Short mmCIF file of C-alpha atoms in Angstrom, two decimals:
data_model
loop_
_atom_site.label_atom_id
_atom_site.label_comp_id
_atom_site.label_asym_id
_atom_site.label_seq_id
_atom_site.Cartn_x
_atom_site.Cartn_y
_atom_site.Cartn_z
CA MET A 1 129.12 69.57 132.06
CA ASN A 2 125.59 70.18 133.29
CA GLU A 3 124.66 72.18 130.23
CA PRO A 4 121.52 71.22 128.26
CA THR A 5 122.09 68.98 125.27
CA ARG A 6 121.68 70.65 121.91
CA TYR A 7 119.73 68.63 119.29
CA PRO A 8 120.36 68.88 115.56
CA ALA A 9 118.55 71.52 113.62
CA ALA A 10 115.87 69.14 112.33
CA HIS A 11 114.32 68.93 115.76
CA ASP A 12 114.07 72.65 116.16
CA THR A 13 111.62 73.05 113.30
CA ALA A 14 109.40 70.07 114.09
CA ALA A 15 105.93 70.82 115.39
CA LEU A 16 105.06 69.40 118.75
CA ALA A 17 101.84 67.47 119.12
CA VAL A 18 100.30 67.71 122.58
CA HIS A 19 97.80 65.13 123.71
CA HIS A 20 95.39 65.98 126.50
CA PRO A 21 93.55 63.16 128.28
CA THR A 22 89.80 63.19 128.05
CA PRO A 23 88.03 63.00 131.40
CA LEU A 24 85.93 59.89 132.07
CA ALA A 25 82.27 60.07 132.80
CA THR A 26 81.15 59.45 136.35
CA VAL A 27 80.84 55.75 137.13
CA HIS A 28 77.53 54.60 138.55
CA ALA A 29 77.22 51.38 140.56
CA VAL A 30 76.00 48.53 138.40
CA PRO A 31 73.69 45.94 139.92
CA LEU A 32 75.18 42.44 140.06
CA VAL A 33 73.62 39.56 138.18
CA PRO A 34 71.99 37.21 140.70
CA VAL A 35 73.86 33.90 140.97
CA GLN A 36 72.61 30.73 142.57
CA PRO A 37 74.67 29.86 145.64
CA GLY A 38 77.42 27.37 144.87
CA ALA A 39 76.97 27.66 141.07
CA ILE A 40 78.97 29.90 138.77
CA PRO A 41 77.40 30.57 135.38
CA THR A 42 79.43 29.55 132.38
CA VAL A 43 78.94 32.96 130.73
CA ALA A 44 78.97 36.22 132.68
CA SER A 45 77.59 39.55 131.47
CA VAL A 46 78.55 42.99 132.81
CA VAL A 47 76.68 46.23 131.99
CA LEU A 48 79.01 49.20 131.65
CA PRO A 49 77.93 52.72 132.75
CA ASP A 50 77.47 53.90 129.17
CA GLY A 51 75.00 51.06 128.50
CA ARG A 52 77.29 48.61 126.70
CA VAL A 53 77.12 44.95 127.75
CA VAL A 54 80.31 42.90 127.95
CA THR A 55 79.84 39.14 127.94
CA GLY A 56 82.56 36.58 128.63
CA TYR A 57 83.35 33.31 130.23
CA ALA A 58 83.79 33.13 133.95
CA ILE A 59 87.35 32.29 134.89
CA GLU A 60 87.90 29.99 137.81
CA PRO A 61 90.55 31.16 140.18
CA ALA A 62 93.85 29.38 139.73
CA LYS A 63 94.22 26.53 142.17
CA PRO A 64 97.72 25.90 143.44
CA GLU A 65 99.05 22.41 142.93
CA PRO A 66 98.80 20.35 146.06
CA VAL A 67 102.07 20.21 147.89
CA ALA A 68 103.18 16.77 148.95
CA THR A 69 102.82 16.83 152.70
CA LYS A 70 105.73 15.43 154.61
CA PRO A 71 104.88 13.27 157.58
CA ALA A 72 105.64 14.80 160.95
CA VAL A 73 108.21 12.06 161.59
CA SER A 74 110.51 10.63 158.95
CA ARG A 75 110.03 7.03 157.86
CA THR A 76 113.60 6.20 158.82
CA ALA A 77 112.95 7.29 162.40
CA VAL A 78 109.77 5.19 162.51
CA ASN A 79 111.64 2.14 161.18
CA ILE A 80 114.40 2.57 163.75
CA ALA A 81 111.83 2.89 166.54
CA LEU A 82 109.94 -0.20 165.39
CA GLY A 83 113.21 -2.11 165.12
CA GLY A 84 114.04 -1.12 168.69
CA ILE A 85 110.64 -2.28 169.90
CA GLY A 86 111.05 -5.60 168.10
CA PHE A 87 114.56 -6.03 169.49
CA GLY A 88 113.25 -5.31 172.97
CA ALA A 89 110.55 -7.95 172.54
CA VAL A 90 113.10 -10.49 171.33
CA CYS A 91 115.43 -9.67 174.23
CA GLY A 92 112.58 -10.34 176.64
CA GLY A 93 112.05 -13.73 175.01
CA LEU A 94 115.79 -14.43 175.10
CA ALA A 95 115.86 -13.56 178.79
CA LEU A 96 113.06 -16.07 179.40
CA LEU A 97 114.89 -18.66 177.28
CA THR A 98 118.13 -18.27 179.22
CA THR A 99 116.19 -18.50 182.50
CA PHE A 100 114.54 -21.71 181.28
CA ILE A 101 117.90 -23.19 180.24
CA ALA A 102 119.44 -22.33 183.64
CA ALA A 103 116.52 -23.94 185.48
CA LEU A 104 116.71 -27.05 183.29
CA THR A 105 120.46 -27.33 183.92
CA ALA A 106 119.90 -27.08 187.70
CA LEU A 107 117.21 -29.80 187.53
CA VAL A 108 119.43 -32.19 185.56
CA THR A 109 122.31 -31.57 187.98
CA GLN A 110 120.11 -32.34 190.98
CA LEU A 111 118.80 -35.52 189.34
CA ILE A 112 122.36 -36.73 188.69
CA ILE A 113 123.34 -36.02 192.30
CA LEU A 114 120.22 -37.83 193.56
CA ALA A 115 120.98 -40.87 191.37
CA ALA A 116 124.59 -40.94 192.63
CA VAL A 117 123.45 -40.79 196.26
CA ILE A 118 120.87 -43.57 195.77
CA PHE A 119 123.24 -45.82 193.80
CA GLY A 120 126.09 -45.17 196.23
CA GLY A 121 123.84 -46.04 199.15
CA TRP A 122 122.80 -49.29 197.49
CA VAL A 123 126.45 -50.20 196.86
CA ALA A 124 127.33 -49.39 200.48
CA VAL A 125 124.49 -51.56 201.77
CA GLN A 126 125.68 -54.46 199.61
CA VAL A 127 129.28 -54.15 200.74
CA PHE A 128 128.70 -53.59 204.42
CA SER A 129 125.74 -55.91 204.97
CA ALA A 130 125.70 -57.88 208.26
CA SER A 131 125.01 -61.25 206.66
CA GLY A 132 127.97 -63.37 205.72
CA PRO A 133 128.90 -64.52 202.31
CA SER A 134 126.25 -66.61 200.65
CA GLY A 135 128.37 -69.43 199.29
CA GLY A 136 131.83 -70.51 198.36
CA ASN A 137 134.67 -71.85 200.51
CA THR A 138 135.76 -70.23 203.71
CA PHE A 139 139.31 -70.67 204.82
CA SER A 140 140.69 -69.99 208.21
CA ILE A 141 144.05 -68.42 207.82
CA ARG A 142 145.19 -69.68 211.24
CA LYS A 143 144.90 -73.30 210.13
CA ALA A 144 146.54 -72.72 206.81
CA VAL A 145 149.97 -74.10 206.23
CA PHE A 146 152.66 -72.33 204.27
CA LYS A 147 155.23 -74.68 202.79
CA ARG A 148 157.97 -73.35 200.66
CA ASN A 149 156.20 -70.11 199.96
CA HIS A 150 153.16 -71.97 198.76
CA PHE A 151 149.76 -71.67 200.45
CA HIS A 152 147.92 -74.92 201.26
CA GLY A 153 144.46 -74.44 202.61
#
C-alpha cells in the first residue's frame, strides 16, 4: 500500500532538466527623490541597483468609503423624549387651567350666596317693617258681623 508508484516506461527514458536559481547582486540603498512636503509628484522615478530607471505614476492609497455614522441615540428615542417633555408642559398648563376653573367656580358660588343673602335681607325688611300698611281698608275683626256664613265688614 505504501509502495512507490510506478510510471509508464515513457517517463523512464525522459531527460530531466534541472534549473538552478541565479543569485542576485547585492542591493545598495538608493537615494530617494526629494519631494515637496504635502505634494506628491504625478510621475515617480526609481533607480534600480544595476542603473536602470523605472518611471511610473504615483498611486494614491485607497481611501475607504466613509461609513455612515449612526447617532449615539436613535431618532425614535429622541422623539419619544421630546413628546414626553411636550406632554409634561401641556400637563402643567392643564393643571393651571383646572386650578383657574376651580377658583372661578368658587367665586361664582360665593357671589350667588352673597346675592341671596342681600335679597333675602331686603325681603325680610319689607315684610317685618315696623310701619303699618300704607293704604287700603283696615277692618277690625271684632266688630265684624257674620250672618249666615257671610262676612259683613
